[in-house]
Tab-separated table of C-alpha atoms in Angstrom:
chain	number	residue	atom	x	y	z
A	1	MET	CA	-13.108	-26.072	45.712
A	2	VAL	CA	-10.487	-28.355	44.482
A	3	SER	CA	-12.933	-29.996	42.265
A	4	LEU	CA	-14.100	-26.733	40.974
A	5	ASN	CA	-10.649	-25.715	39.866
A	6	ILE	CA	-9.756	-29.163	38.293
A	7	TYR	CA	-12.900	-28.457	36.269
A	8	ALA	CA	-11.821	-25.197	35.440
A	9	VAL	CA	-8.131	-26.401	34.459
A	10	LEU	CA	-10.058	-29.039	32.135
A	11	ILE	CA	-12.021	-26.839	30.501
A	12	VAL	CA	-8.980	-24.271	29.678
A	13	LEU	CA	-7.155	-27.398	28.239
A	14	TYR	CA	-10.213	-28.437	26.368
A	15	LEU	CA	-10.670	-24.977	24.841
A	16	PHE	CA	-6.678	-24.919	23.956
A	17	GLY	CA	-6.639	-28.115	22.470
A	18	ALA	CA	-9.726	-27.201	20.387
A	19	THR	CA	-8.070	-24.127	19.152
A	20	GLN	CA	-4.852	-26.023	18.210
A	21	ILE	CA	-6.848	-28.399	16.479
A	22	ASN	CA	-8.640	-25.587	14.528
A	23	SER	CA	-5.741	-23.696	13.846
A	24	ARG	CA	-4.519	-26.705	12.210
A	25	LYS	CA	-7.367	-27.075	10.009
A	26	ILE	CA	-6.915	-23.583	8.729
A	27	GLY	CA	-2.946	-24.011	8.341
A	28	ASP	CA	-3.795	-27.384	6.424
A	29	GLU	CA	-5.679	-25.233	3.810
A	30	VAL	CA	-2.881	-22.773	3.422
A	31	ASP	CA	-0.704	-23.775	0.427
A	32	GLU	CA	2.718	-25.282	1.951
A	33	LEU	CA	4.797	-23.064	-0.586
A	34	GLU	CA	3.448	-19.996	1.036
A	35	LEU	CA	4.316	-21.496	4.537
A	36	ASP	CA	7.981	-22.443	3.190
A	37	TYR	CA	8.035	-18.579	2.001
A	38	ILE	CA	7.876	-16.702	5.492
A	39	CYS	CA	11.294	-16.001	5.733
A	40	LEU	CA	11.754	-13.832	8.713
A	41	LYS	CA	15.113	-14.630	9.802
A	42	ASN	CA	16.355	-14.426	6.227
A	43	GLU	CA	14.288	-11.267	4.969
A	44	LYS	CA	16.337	-8.147	3.177
A	45	LEU	CA	15.299	-4.782	2.986
A	46	ALA	CA	14.734	-3.083	-0.489
A	47	LYS	CA	14.893	0.544	-1.286
A	48	ILE	CA	12.995	1.056	-4.435
A	49	GLN	CA	12.858	4.480	-6.062
A	50	PHE	CA	10.244	5.455	-8.767
A	51	TYR	CA	7.882	7.975	-10.476
A	52	ALA	CA	4.389	8.411	-10.665
A	53	GLN	CA	2.905	10.229	-13.708
A	54	ASP	CA	-0.463	11.671	-12.106
A	55	ILE	CA	-2.842	13.536	-14.519
A	56	VAL	CA	-5.957	15.282	-13.413
A	57	GLY	CA	-8.506	16.273	-16.014
A	58	GLY	CA	-8.144	16.549	-19.607
A	59	PRO	CA	-8.103	13.519	-21.910
A	60	ASN	CA	-5.466	11.426	-20.553
A	61	ALA	CA	-6.456	11.660	-16.858
A	62	THR	CA	-5.163	9.078	-14.491
A	63	VAL	CA	-7.175	10.537	-11.706
A	64	HIS	CA	-11.033	10.320	-11.610
A	65	GLU	CA	-13.588	11.685	-9.119
A	66	VAL	CA	-16.104	8.770	-8.267
A	67	ALA	CA	-18.029	10.142	-5.590
A	68	ARG	CA	-18.568	13.298	-3.362
A	69	ALA	CA	-20.137	14.448	0.051
A	70	ALA	CA	-23.129	16.775	0.176
A	71	VAL	CA	-20.301	19.487	1.710
A	72	SER	CA	-17.993	18.930	-1.492
A	73	THR	CA	-16.932	22.152	-3.242
A	74	ASP	CA	-15.586	22.263	-6.565
A	75	ALA	CA	-12.007	22.406	-5.259
A	76	LEU	CA	-10.012	19.703	-5.974
A	77	LEU	CA	-8.977	18.911	-2.459
A	78	SER	CA	-12.534	19.272	-0.834
A	79	PHE	CA	-13.394	17.289	2.238
A	80	GLY	CA	-15.529	14.313	1.095
A	81	LYS	CA	-14.410	13.847	-2.638
A	82	VAL	CA	-13.314	10.325	-3.510
A	83	PHE	CA	-10.961	9.347	-6.529
A	84	VAL	CA	-9.590	6.396	-8.060
A	85	VAL	CA	-6.258	6.351	-9.382
A	86	ASP	CA	-4.234	4.654	-12.178
A	87	ASP	CA	-1.032	6.229	-12.649
A	88	VAL	CA	1.853	4.622	-14.569
A	89	VAL	CA	4.771	4.501	-12.497
A	90	THR	CA	8.576	5.036	-14.338
A	91	ALA	CA	12.174	4.548	-13.554
A	92	GLY	CA	12.827	8.433	-13.701
A	93	PRO	CA	11.014	11.635	-13.544
A	94	SER	CA	10.188	11.931	-17.372
A	95	ALA	CA	7.250	10.285	-18.760
A	96	ASP	CA	9.064	8.637	-21.518
A	97	THR	CA	11.362	6.748	-19.359
A	98	GLU	CA	10.856	2.761	-18.569
A	99	ALA	CA	7.376	2.227	-17.265
A	100	LEU	CA	7.765	-0.234	-14.306
A	101	GLY	CA	4.070	-0.285	-13.746
A	102	LYS	CA	1.199	1.232	-12.152
A	103	ALA	CA	0.201	2.893	-8.990
A	104	GLN	CA	-3.623	1.898	-8.488
A	105	GLY	CA	-5.944	2.576	-5.714
A	106	ILE	CA	-8.370	4.976	-3.962
A	107	ILE	CA	-7.673	8.580	-2.280
A	108	THR	CA	-10.195	10.445	-0.317
A	109	SER	CA	-10.174	13.925	0.701
A	110	ALA	CA	-10.579	13.069	4.345
A	111	ASP	CA	-9.518	16.158	6.643
A	112	MET	CA	-12.071	19.139	7.211
A	113	ALA	CA	-9.341	21.536	8.253
A	114	ASN	CA	-6.371	20.590	5.747
A	115	ALA	CA	-5.278	19.373	2.583
A	116	ALA	CA	-4.934	15.632	3.364
A	117	MET	CA	-5.980	12.564	1.780
A	118	ALA	CA	-6.343	9.090	2.850
A	119	MET	CA	-4.788	6.861	0.712
A	120	SER	CA	-4.983	2.866	-0.266
A	121	TYR	CA	-3.133	1.843	-3.212
A	122	ASN	CA	-1.302	-1.222	-4.986
A	123	VAL	CA	1.854	-0.484	-6.779
A	124	VAL	CA	1.990	-2.913	-9.398
A	125	PHE	CA	5.009	-3.951	-10.814
A	126	THR	CA	4.826	-5.056	-14.420
A	127	SER	CA	8.652	-4.925	-15.621
A	128	GLY	CA	12.162	-4.466	-14.260
A	129	GLU	CA	13.631	-6.372	-11.176
A	130	TYR	CA	10.409	-6.455	-9.611
A	131	ASN	CA	8.299	-7.964	-12.398
A	132	GLY	CA	5.111	-9.802	-11.466
A	133	SER	CA	5.171	-8.518	-7.678
A	134	SER	CA	3.343	-5.648	-6.041
A	135	LEU	CA	3.219	-3.528	-2.746
A	136	SER	CA	0.082	-2.199	-0.903
A	137	VAL	CA	0.460	0.930	0.438
A	138	ALA	CA	-1.782	2.674	2.997
A	139	GLY	CA	-1.996	6.093	5.207
A	140	ARG	CA	-2.273	9.668	5.444
A	141	ASN	CA	-1.266	12.038	2.518
A	142	GLU	CA	-0.659	15.566	3.802
A	143	VAL	CA	-0.516	17.223	0.347
A	144	ALA	CA	0.857	20.691	1.757
A	145	GLU	CA	4.029	18.554	3.415
A	146	GLU	CA	7.096	18.447	1.341
A	147	ARG	CA	8.110	15.025	2.452
A	148	ARG	CA	4.696	12.604	3.173
A	149	ARG	CA	5.103	8.904	4.495
A	150	VAL	CA	2.614	6.260	4.259
A	151	ALA	CA	2.864	2.712	5.289
A	152	VAL	CA	3.541	-0.307	3.315
A	153	VAL	CA	1.113	-2.967	4.680
A	154	GLY	CA	1.603	-6.087	2.567
A	155	GLY	CA	2.365	-7.169	-1.044
A	156	THR	CA	2.685	-10.143	-3.559
A	157	GLY	CA	5.452	-11.777	-5.326
A	158	VAL	CA	8.903	-11.261	-3.850
A	159	PHE	CA	6.809	-8.795	-1.484
A	160	ARG	CA	4.714	-11.353	0.254
A	161	PHE	CA	4.350	-10.456	3.948
A	162	ALA	CA	6.183	-7.241	3.142
A	163	ARG	CA	6.342	-4.366	5.547
A	164	GLY	CA	7.876	-1.012	5.548
A	165	TYR	CA	6.882	2.736	4.622
A	166	ALA	CA	6.884	4.792	1.696
A	167	VAL	CA	8.321	8.278	1.616
A	168	PHE	CA	6.976	10.438	-1.543
A	169	SER	CA	7.142	14.325	-2.808
A	170	THR	CA	6.046	16.199	-5.504
A	171	TYR	CA	8.653	16.216	-7.989
A	172	SER	CA	6.954	18.695	-10.414
A	173	SER	CA	3.654	19.931	-10.995
A	174	ALA	CA	2.206	22.069	-13.948
A	175	VAL	CA	-1.002	22.671	-15.759
A	176	ARG	CA	-1.293	21.799	-19.335
A	177	GLU	CA	-2.884	23.487	-22.474
A	178	ASP	CA	-5.645	21.144	-22.308
A	179	SER	CA	-6.246	22.194	-18.615
A	180	SER	CA	-5.212	19.062	-17.053
A	181	LEU	CA	-2.601	18.845	-13.918
A	182	TYR	CA	0.343	17.225	-14.772
A	183	THR	CA	2.059	15.992	-11.572
A	184	VAL	CA	5.280	13.822	-11.219
A	185	ILE	CA	5.351	12.276	-7.580
A	186	GLU	CA	8.747	10.696	-6.536
A	187	TYR	CA	8.503	7.397	-4.606
A	188	THR	CA	11.209	6.214	-2.156
A	189	ILE	CA	9.888	2.759	-0.800
A	190	TYR	CA	11.606	0.820	1.801
A	191	SER	CA	10.066	-2.326	2.352
A	192	THR	CA	11.244	-5.981	3.422
A	193	PHE	CA	11.554	-8.912	1.020
A	194	CYS	CA	12.280	-12.567	0.798
A	195	PRO	CA	15.413	-13.077	-1.392
């Protein structure tokens, strides 16, 4: 019985040692600069506000339907529709304010009973304070709610190892003469970052 317990302990120690060796091999492949960038003790919280210029339909559309389920109807938010998004992100609500970057990704009408979208997209900053960085955002967007929240799940550049959440709401929405639906979406993102 004692020899069996010793044998079990030796197996556990061997497996633990093998795991440590394997994790070191994996760690060796990681760029040392990336490891130095982990700054959990020194991380700060950023509050970032911007506006996405969202256009559905018309010649300048930034949202395009790329797939639909057999059950989908012609309604915009019909269950089973999948869209790709490439919205311009601006510092202010007007389209002619400073362009900060793009909000790019996929949205899917994913609720059979309510107007709710599953979202997965990146906010890519091409100018301003966070130029060259991006934030990855994912979650459920209940379109009828005044304020919606989704998770910040990662990022690049200044936002490497980011976490947080985004609050967004519809700032304005109107149908234009070319029959496109032009919506301005206000975003406030709270995200960790490394100074």
